[in-house]
Amino acid sequence: MLEDTSFAIRPIDQLDEKEVWQPLGDVQKIEGKKQIFAFTCENASGKIHFYRDDIVRITIDPFAQKYASVSPAVVAAPEKVTMHVQEVENGWELKTNALTVVIERRPFRITVYDREGKVLVRDVEPVRFQAKGRMRCAHALAPTDVVYGLGEKTGVLNKRGAVWKMWNTDVYAPHNLETDPLYQSHPYMMVLKDGHAHGVFFDHTYETTFDLRHESFYTFTSEGGALDYYVFAGPHPKDVLGQYTHLVGRMPLPPKWALGYHQSRYSYETEQEVRELIDTFRKKHIPLDAVYLDIHYMDEYRVFTFDQNRFPHPKSLVQYASEQGVRIVPIVDPGVKVDAEYDTYRDGVQKDYFCKYADGTLFKGDVWPGTSVFPDFLKKKVRKWWGEQHAFYTSIGIEGIWNDMNEPSVFNETKTMDDQVVHDGWKTHRQVHNIYGMMMTEATYNGLKKQLKGKRPFVLTRAGFSGIHRYAAVWTGDNRSFWEHLELSLPMCLNLGLSAVAFCGADVGGFAHDAHGGLLVRWTQVGAFFPYFRNHCAIGFARQEPWAFGETYEQMVKRYIELRYEWLPHLYTLCFEAYQTGVPMMRPLMLEYPDDAETWNISDQFMVGNEVMIAPVMRPHTFHRLVYFPKGRWIDYWTKEKFEGGRRYIVEAPLDRLPIFVKEGAMIARAEAKQSTSIADEQLTLYVYTMEEGISSYTLYDDDGTTFAYEKGEYVNMHIRATFSDDAVHFEIEREGAYKPPWQLHVVFVGDVPSTIVVNGERCIIDEATNTFVL
Ligand code: MIG
């Protein structure tokens, strides 16, 4: 397991540098008030603030508040914590039930321990700063520690061995290991140490860099702002997710339709084309829930307009789509065309809502509409105004918006807004760049929420920062129709999930480059089990709708889109889990088996919930693959063949087969395939993968799928517990919540049917004809 520990080690001091890194100096004073401990060093002041037993915030500021944080990430207020504080030899020890922080006086150094005394965070070098606002710290890592998270990054699951930068950037060039940064910034890591996890979140909006090339430490550098980070105690990786999302919030439930199959193209260019597209799906009986309108729907790319020639009747188009169970999702970019006769521009200029330089001149940049200005989303009233503009869409029945180019992307040398632009009074773009997109998305989500009168909005975004999942789903931007990019989409989305972005996905089929039948089939198989499932394709490349490559491929693609709908009750149940706990639907194996070191570096398999494992084939003309099975016994979803865990097998996977494995004992609810989520399920089936001995449990969640009534208890949670022994199964079932679902739950056994079945204490007879019974 010790392979690859030979990282390029460089002493911290040699890392750059024209400017001098200054140390903070020794600690001179520390004062504690309940759970807040303020300290003063020669060159800085700082604070250790316990937010909970298991969450501590550490701030160190050598700049006397000059760079006060504007981060929107944290939404939780500190809770009351019981502390044990004592002075120790060279400093102080601050202790809760879950964490201990030791501050050493000379030299100044912080160490954070978990309950068992394991070191989670330890300064291995003094924290340093540069006069112009930069800060750097270096924390210990063991050679065998594994680092996850960091949001949307290329590469494999484990992020060690490379440098990762946070600076939201639009990258069209093919994403590879050297392509960093991308569109999102999540300065957050989950560290797995001997199977125990903890988290560190650096709440910095400035450009930041994680240098993970070293064997025994990592460095974190911020281009501005006081050092400000949180440590999460774990110890299970799911605990870390719970702690992190306690702080930055959890995702609201998406409308069910957002979990269906979505079709996009840059661009479906006319109303007629969109209608024909929907008609073709329906004629071919391929499920479909949404069609996207890319930039060509607009009048010369003016947001909040439709092109009069191509889309003369948007309202009837939306209506028509809705009758077919399909939503229309238009794209909205932040750039507002400079055009004195264009309402959005005029209104924004008159109200002083666009970004400016310090001297008051507007920042102008080229994007799709030509020369454009950019709303100052850092201002609350601008967000409100921008949200209100969306009445243009919601008034004709639109319920979902796609935010693109919100890094913000500008067609100039720096690819973005000038550093010197100031936002909301006097925050430089340099400071707020990484949160610009998130603030736009917040504006969009809240605007839609108001206008949709109780219905759940759907927002898709490209740019984002920690906390983005509160407002939007995330897709990974401009990938290519490359096998390598299919492969890349797994670790990318898995790490987004570990960074709290539970609802994410990659363009199925690949955006740029030409897809082909085999690739589309394999990608659709994978996409069907990603949280967000959209086929999207760039202008000028081969069409990649399900039927684009002929009948044989079409049937396979269709089958997997149908499979998505069959699995929706389970996926929706997992959405609810993410909403409640922060644990994502799509999970790396390590999230379920942190004790099993074999799982720590698996980037090409994933779990959907805790008992289903997907092992996709992601290579051309390949019809088998090696699969690792964690402990337990696993059942092949298709053939029912059994596999013993704790070892590897080569499994067969003809083109029409996605290897799916279900853990013995698992219970999973599925539906019949249907054309759209707008059709209610009359029957759900609980598949019980029987075992000889043991207990298993499942909670099936459902609600109306469209409103916020679930927040007030209008949902159903069916808690099902099954005890298997002596050829009998005892079910205990409990319903929680006020929602009356339209479905009945039938039970089907996969594997040996127990001869005695008892439900809540009563003997139950199976219907001989169908081999099922109703719960
Ligand atoms: O500069 O709107 O990532 O999904 O189709 C390209 C056109 C702008 C980039 C997005 C892509 C979208 C495209 N956009």
mmCIF file of N, CA and C in Angstrom, residues 61-131:
data_model
loop_
_atom_site.group_PDB
_atom_site.id
_atom_site.type_symbol
_atom_site.label_atom_id
_atom_site.label_comp_id
_atom_site.label_asym_id
_atom_site.label_seq_id
_atom_site.Cartn_x
_atom_site.Cartn_y
_atom_site.Cartn_z
ATOM 1 N N ASP A 61 -4.816 36.547 11.842
ATOM 2 C CA ASP A 61 -4.844 37.742 11.008
ATOM 3 C C ASP A 61 -3.672 38.680 11.275
ATOM 4 N N PRO A 62 -2.722 38.719 10.357
ATOM 5 C CA PRO A 62 -1.618 39.680 10.513
ATOM 6 C C PRO A 62 -1.936 41.025 9.862
ATOM 7 N N PHE A 63 -3.112 41.190 9.306
ATOM 8 C CA PHE A 63 -3.403 42.378 8.494
ATOM 9 C C PHE A 63 -4.410 43.315 9.149
ATOM 10 N N ALA A 64 -4.667 43.115 10.412
ATOM 11 C CA ALA A 64 -5.567 43.996 11.163
ATOM 12 C C ALA A 64 -6.878 44.232 10.425
ATOM 13 N N GLN A 65 -7.518 43.156 10.006
ATOM 14 C CA GLN A 65 -8.864 43.251 9.410
ATOM 15 C C GLN A 65 -8.913 43.891 8.030
ATOM 16 N N LYS A 66 -7.765 44.160 7.448
ATOM 17 C CA LYS A 66 -7.794 44.833 6.150
ATOM 18 C C LYS A 66 -8.497 43.974 5.090
ATOM 19 N N TYR A 67 -8.368 42.659 5.223
ATOM 20 C CA TYR A 67 -8.965 41.770 4.230
ATOM 21 C C TYR A 67 -10.106 40.958 4.834
ATOM 22 N N ALA A 68 -10.997 41.631 5.501
ATOM 23 C CA ALA A 68 -12.083 40.912 6.182
ATOM 24 C C ALA A 68 -12.824 40.015 5.191
ATOM 25 N N SER A 69 -13.158 38.839 5.659
ATOM 26 C CA SER A 69 -13.747 37.833 4.769
ATOM 27 C C SER A 69 -15.136 38.232 4.282
ATOM 28 N N VAL A 70 -15.423 37.902 3.022
ATOM 29 C CA VAL A 70 -16.754 38.129 2.467
ATOM 30 C C VAL A 70 -17.352 36.810 2.007
ATOM 31 N N SER A 71 -16.794 35.726 2.500
ATOM 32 C CA SER A 71 -17.242 34.414 2.020
ATOM 33 C C SER A 71 -18.702 34.140 2.375
ATOM 34 N N PRO A 72 -19.469 33.649 1.420
ATOM 35 C CA PRO A 72 -20.867 33.282 1.689
ATOM 36 C C PRO A 72 -21.018 31.819 2.081
ATOM 37 N N ALA A 73 -19.904 31.118 2.288
ATOM 38 C CA ALA A 73 -19.984 29.653 2.429
ATOM 39 C C ALA A 73 -20.707 29.206 3.694
ATOM 40 N N VAL A 74 -20.358 29.839 4.822
ATOM 41 C CA VAL A 74 -20.841 29.317 6.106
ATOM 42 C C VAL A 74 -22.224 29.866 6.438
ATOM 43 N N VAL A 75 -23.124 28.969 6.775
ATOM 44 C CA VAL A 75 -24.470 29.411 7.150
ATOM 45 C C VAL A 75 -24.827 29.065 8.602
ATOM 46 N N ALA A 76 -23.990 28.252 9.245
ATOM 47 C CA ALA A 76 -24.325 27.826 10.614
ATOM 48 C C ALA A 76 -23.737 28.782 11.638
ATOM 49 N N ALA A 77 -24.502 29.030 12.691
ATOM 50 C CA ALA A 77 -23.979 29.818 13.806
ATOM 51 C C ALA A 77 -23.362 28.848 14.811
ATOM 52 N N PRO A 78 -22.392 29.328 15.579
ATOM 53 C CA PRO A 78 -21.796 28.442 16.575
ATOM 54 C C PRO A 78 -22.836 27.984 17.599
ATOM 55 N N GLU A 79 -22.694 26.740 18.037
ATOM 56 C CA GLU A 79 -23.560 26.230 19.091
ATOM 57 C C GLU A 79 -22.790 26.227 20.404
ATOM 58 N N LYS A 80 -23.531 26.044 21.477
ATOM 59 C CA LYS A 80 -22.860 26.065 22.773
ATOM 60 C C LYS A 80 -22.008 24.799 22.948
ATOM 61 N N VAL A 81 -20.779 25.013 23.396
ATOM 62 C CA VAL A 81 -19.858 23.892 23.548
ATOM 63 C C VAL A 81 -19.301 23.902 24.971
ATOM 64 N N THR A 82 -19.232 22.718 25.554
ATOM 65 C CA THR A 82 -18.613 22.623 26.878
ATOM 66 C C THR A 82 -17.112 22.381 26.706
ATOM 67 N N MET A 83 -16.315 23.227 27.365
ATOM 68 C CA MET A 83 -14.868 23.200 27.150
ATOM 69 C C MET A 83 -14.124 22.827 28.432
ATOM 70 N N HIS A 84 -13.006 22.177 28.227
ATOM 71 C CA HIS A 84 -12.057 21.987 29.324
ATOM 72 C C HIS A 84 -10.768 22.656 28.908
ATOM 73 N N VAL A 85 -10.369 23.649 29.677
ATOM 74 C CA VAL A 85 -9.208 24.435 29.272
ATOM 75 C C VAL A 85 -8.125 24.317 30.323
ATOM 76 N N GLN A 86 -6.920 24.099 29.905
ATOM 77 C CA GLN A 86 -5.830 24.170 30.892
ATOM 78 C C GLN A 86 -4.549 24.685 30.258
ATOM 79 N N GLU A 87 -3.779 25.334 31.146
ATOM 80 C CA GLU A 87 -2.485 25.796 30.688
ATOM 81 C C GLU A 87 -1.525 24.616 30.754
ATOM 82 N N VAL A 88 -0.781 24.397 29.700
ATOM 83 C CA VAL A 88 0.219 23.324 29.700
ATOM 84 C C VAL A 88 1.595 23.947 29.557
ATOM 85 N N GLU A 89 2.599 23.110 29.529
ATOM 86 C CA GLU A 89 3.960 23.594 29.641
ATOM 87 C C GLU A 89 4.269 24.790 28.734
ATOM 88 N N ASN A 90 4.069 24.607 27.477
ATOM 89 C CA ASN A 90 4.447 25.666 26.549
ATOM 90 C C ASN A 90 3.229 26.317 25.905
ATOM 91 N N GLY A 91 2.094 26.294 26.587
ATOM 92 C CA GLY A 91 0.937 26.917 25.961
ATOM 93 C C GLY A 91 -0.369 26.520 26.605
ATOM 94 N N TRP A 92 -1.364 26.262 25.809
ATOM 95 C CA TRP A 92 -2.701 25.995 26.311
ATOM 96 C C TRP A 92 -3.301 24.794 25.603
ATOM 97 N N GLU A 93 -4.178 24.134 26.340
ATOM 98 C CA GLU A 93 -4.893 22.993 25.761
ATOM 99 C C GLU A 93 -6.387 23.265 25.880
ATOM 100 N N LEU A 94 -7.073 23.248 24.766
ATOM 101 C CA LEU A 94 -8.504 23.527 24.726
ATOM 102 C C LEU A 94 -9.197 22.252 24.269
ATOM 103 N N LYS A 95 -10.118 21.777 25.079
ATOM 104 C CA LYS A 95 -10.620 20.437 24.843
ATOM 105 C C LYS A 95 -12.143 20.374 24.833
ATOM 106 N N THR A 96 -12.692 19.680 23.845
ATOM 107 C CA THR A 96 -14.119 19.351 23.846
ATOM 108 C C THR A 96 -14.221 17.832 23.875
ATOM 109 N N ASN A 97 -15.443 17.326 23.738
ATOM 110 C CA ASN A 97 -15.608 15.864 23.727
ATOM 111 C C ASN A 97 -15.017 15.223 22.488
ATOM 112 N N ALA A 98 -14.848 16.013 21.446
ATOM 113 C CA ALA A 98 -14.406 15.416 20.181
ATOM 114 C C ALA A 98 -13.049 15.921 19.704
ATOM 115 N N LEU A 99 -12.637 17.069 20.172
ATOM 116 C CA LEU A 99 -11.414 17.686 19.655
ATOM 117 C C LEU A 99 -10.576 18.268 20.783
ATOM 118 N N THR A 100 -9.270 18.289 20.547
ATOM 119 C CA THR A 100 -8.392 19.029 21.444
ATOM 120 C C THR A 100 -7.514 19.926 20.593
ATOM 121 N N VAL A 101 -7.458 21.199 20.957
ATOM 122 C CA VAL A 101 -6.557 22.105 20.251
ATOM 123 C C VAL A 101 -5.464 22.524 21.223
ATOM 124 N N VAL A 102 -4.235 22.347 20.783
ATOM 125 C CA VAL A 102 -3.127 22.799 21.614
ATOM 126 C C VAL A 102 -2.443 23.972 20.920
ATOM 127 N N ILE A 103 -2.310 25.079 21.653
ATOM 128 C CA ILE A 103 -1.576 26.228 21.120
ATOM 129 C C ILE A 103 -0.234 26.269 21.809
ATOM 130 N N GLU A 104 0.818 26.170 21.051
ATOM 131 C CA GLU A 104 2.154 26.309 21.641
ATOM 132 C C GLU A 104 2.600 27.758 21.471
ATOM 133 N N ARG A 105 3.276 28.232 22.507
ATOM 134 C CA ARG A 105 3.623 29.646 22.576
ATOM 135 C C ARG A 105 4.871 29.960 21.752
ATOM 136 N N ARG A 106 5.879 29.115 21.921
ATOM 137 C CA ARG A 106 7.167 29.466 21.352
ATOM 138 C C ARG A 106 7.841 28.270 20.711
ATOM 139 N N PRO A 107 7.946 28.154 19.409
ATOM 140 C CA PRO A 107 7.321 29.065 18.464
ATOM 141 C C PRO A 107 5.818 28.795 18.380
ATOM 142 N N PHE A 108 5.103 29.728 17.879
ATOM 143 C CA PHE A 108 3.655 29.610 17.767
ATOM 144 C C PHE A 108 3.283 28.446 16.850
ATOM 145 N N ARG A 109 2.493 27.575 17.370
ATOM 146 C CA ARG A 109 2.124 26.408 16.579
ATOM 147 C C ARG A 109 0.801 25.850 17.093
ATOM 148 N N ILE A 110 -0.025 25.396 16.176
ATOM 149 C CA ILE A 110 -1.314 24.818 16.557
ATOM 150 C C ILE A 110 -1.341 23.345 16.192
ATOM 151 N N THR A 111 -1.864 22.534 17.086
ATOM 152 C CA THR A 111 -2.083 21.120 16.772
ATOM 153 C C THR A 111 -3.519 20.784 17.158
ATOM 154 N N VAL A 112 -4.203 20.094 16.288
ATOM 155 C CA VAL A 112 -5.564 19.662 16.577
ATOM 156 C C VAL A 112 -5.569 18.140 16.651
ATOM 157 N N TYR A 113 -6.076 17.622 17.756
ATOM 158 C CA TYR A 113 -6.155 16.180 17.963
ATOM 159 C C TYR A 113 -7.613 15.742 17.961
ATOM 160 N N ASP A 114 -7.830 14.488 17.610
ATOM 161 C CA ASP A 114 -9.184 13.959 17.766
ATOM 162 C C ASP A 114 -9.326 13.379 19.175
ATOM 163 N N ARG A 115 -10.461 12.778 19.419
ATOM 164 C CA ARG A 115 -10.779 12.253 20.736
ATOM 165 C C ARG A 115 -9.749 11.241 21.223
ATOM 166 N N GLU A 116 -9.217 10.478 20.252
ATOM 167 C CA GLU A 116 -8.266 9.445 20.640
ATOM 168 C C GLU A 116 -6.821 9.918 20.686
ATOM 169 N N GLY A 117 -6.644 11.203 20.477
ATOM 170 C CA GLY A 117 -5.290 11.729 20.545
ATOM 171 C C GLY A 117 -4.525 11.652 19.233
ATOM 172 N N LYS A 118 -5.224 11.310 18.179
ATOM 173 C CA LYS A 118 -4.581 11.297 16.860
ATOM 174 C C LYS A 118 -4.458 12.726 16.353
ATOM 175 N N VAL A 119 -3.332 13.024 15.735
ATOM 176 C CA VAL A 119 -3.136 14.372 15.200
ATOM 177 C C VAL A 119 -3.931 14.544 13.912
ATOM 178 N N LEU A 120 -4.801 15.534 13.880
ATOM 179 C CA LEU A 120 -5.547 15.820 12.657
ATOM 180 C C LEU A 120 -4.856 16.926 11.868
ATOM 181 N N VAL A 121 -4.475 17.971 12.589
ATOM 182 C CA VAL A 121 -3.836 19.119 11.941
ATOM 183 C C VAL A 121 -2.674 19.554 12.820
ATOM 184 N N ARG A 122 -1.528 19.800 12.200
ATOM 185 C CA ARG A 122 -0.406 20.279 12.997
ATOM 186 C C ARG A 122 0.477 21.138 12.117
ATOM 187 N N ASP A 123 0.746 22.335 12.594
ATOM 188 C CA ASP A 123 1.673 23.203 11.859
ATOM 189 C C ASP A 123 3.052 22.551 11.872
ATOM 190 N N VAL A 124 3.612 22.296 10.689
ATOM 191 C CA VAL A 124 4.972 21.747 10.658
ATOM 192 C C VAL A 124 5.993 22.845 10.380
ATOM 193 N N GLU A 125 5.506 24.012 10.093
ATOM 194 C CA GLU A 125 6.341 25.195 9.875
ATOM 195 C C GLU A 125 5.538 26.350 10.459
ATOM 196 N N PRO A 126 6.195 27.401 10.847
ATOM 197 C CA PRO A 126 5.404 28.539 11.322
ATOM 198 C C PRO A 126 4.489 29.056 10.214
ATOM 199 N N VAL A 127 3.300 29.478 10.611
ATOM 200 C CA VAL A 127 2.425 30.164 9.654
ATOM 201 C C VAL A 127 3.112 31.471 9.268
ATOM 202 N N ARG A 128 3.069 31.797 7.987
ATOM 203 C CA ARG A 128 3.758 33.016 7.565
ATOM 204 C C ARG A 128 2.876 33.887 6.700
ATOM 205 N N PHE A 129 3.317 35.119 6.517
ATOM 206 C CA PHE A 129 2.540 36.041 5.689
ATOM 207 C C PHE A 129 3.468 36.965 4.925
ATOM 208 N N GLN A 130 2.931 37.576 3.912
ATOM 209 C CA GLN A 130 3.656 38.622 3.186
ATOM 210 C C GLN A 130 2.871 39.907 3.321
ATOM 211 N N ALA A 131 3.592 40.972 3.305
ATOM 212 C CA ALA A 131 2.964 42.265 3.567
ATOM 213 C C ALA A 131 1.789 42.534 2.639
#
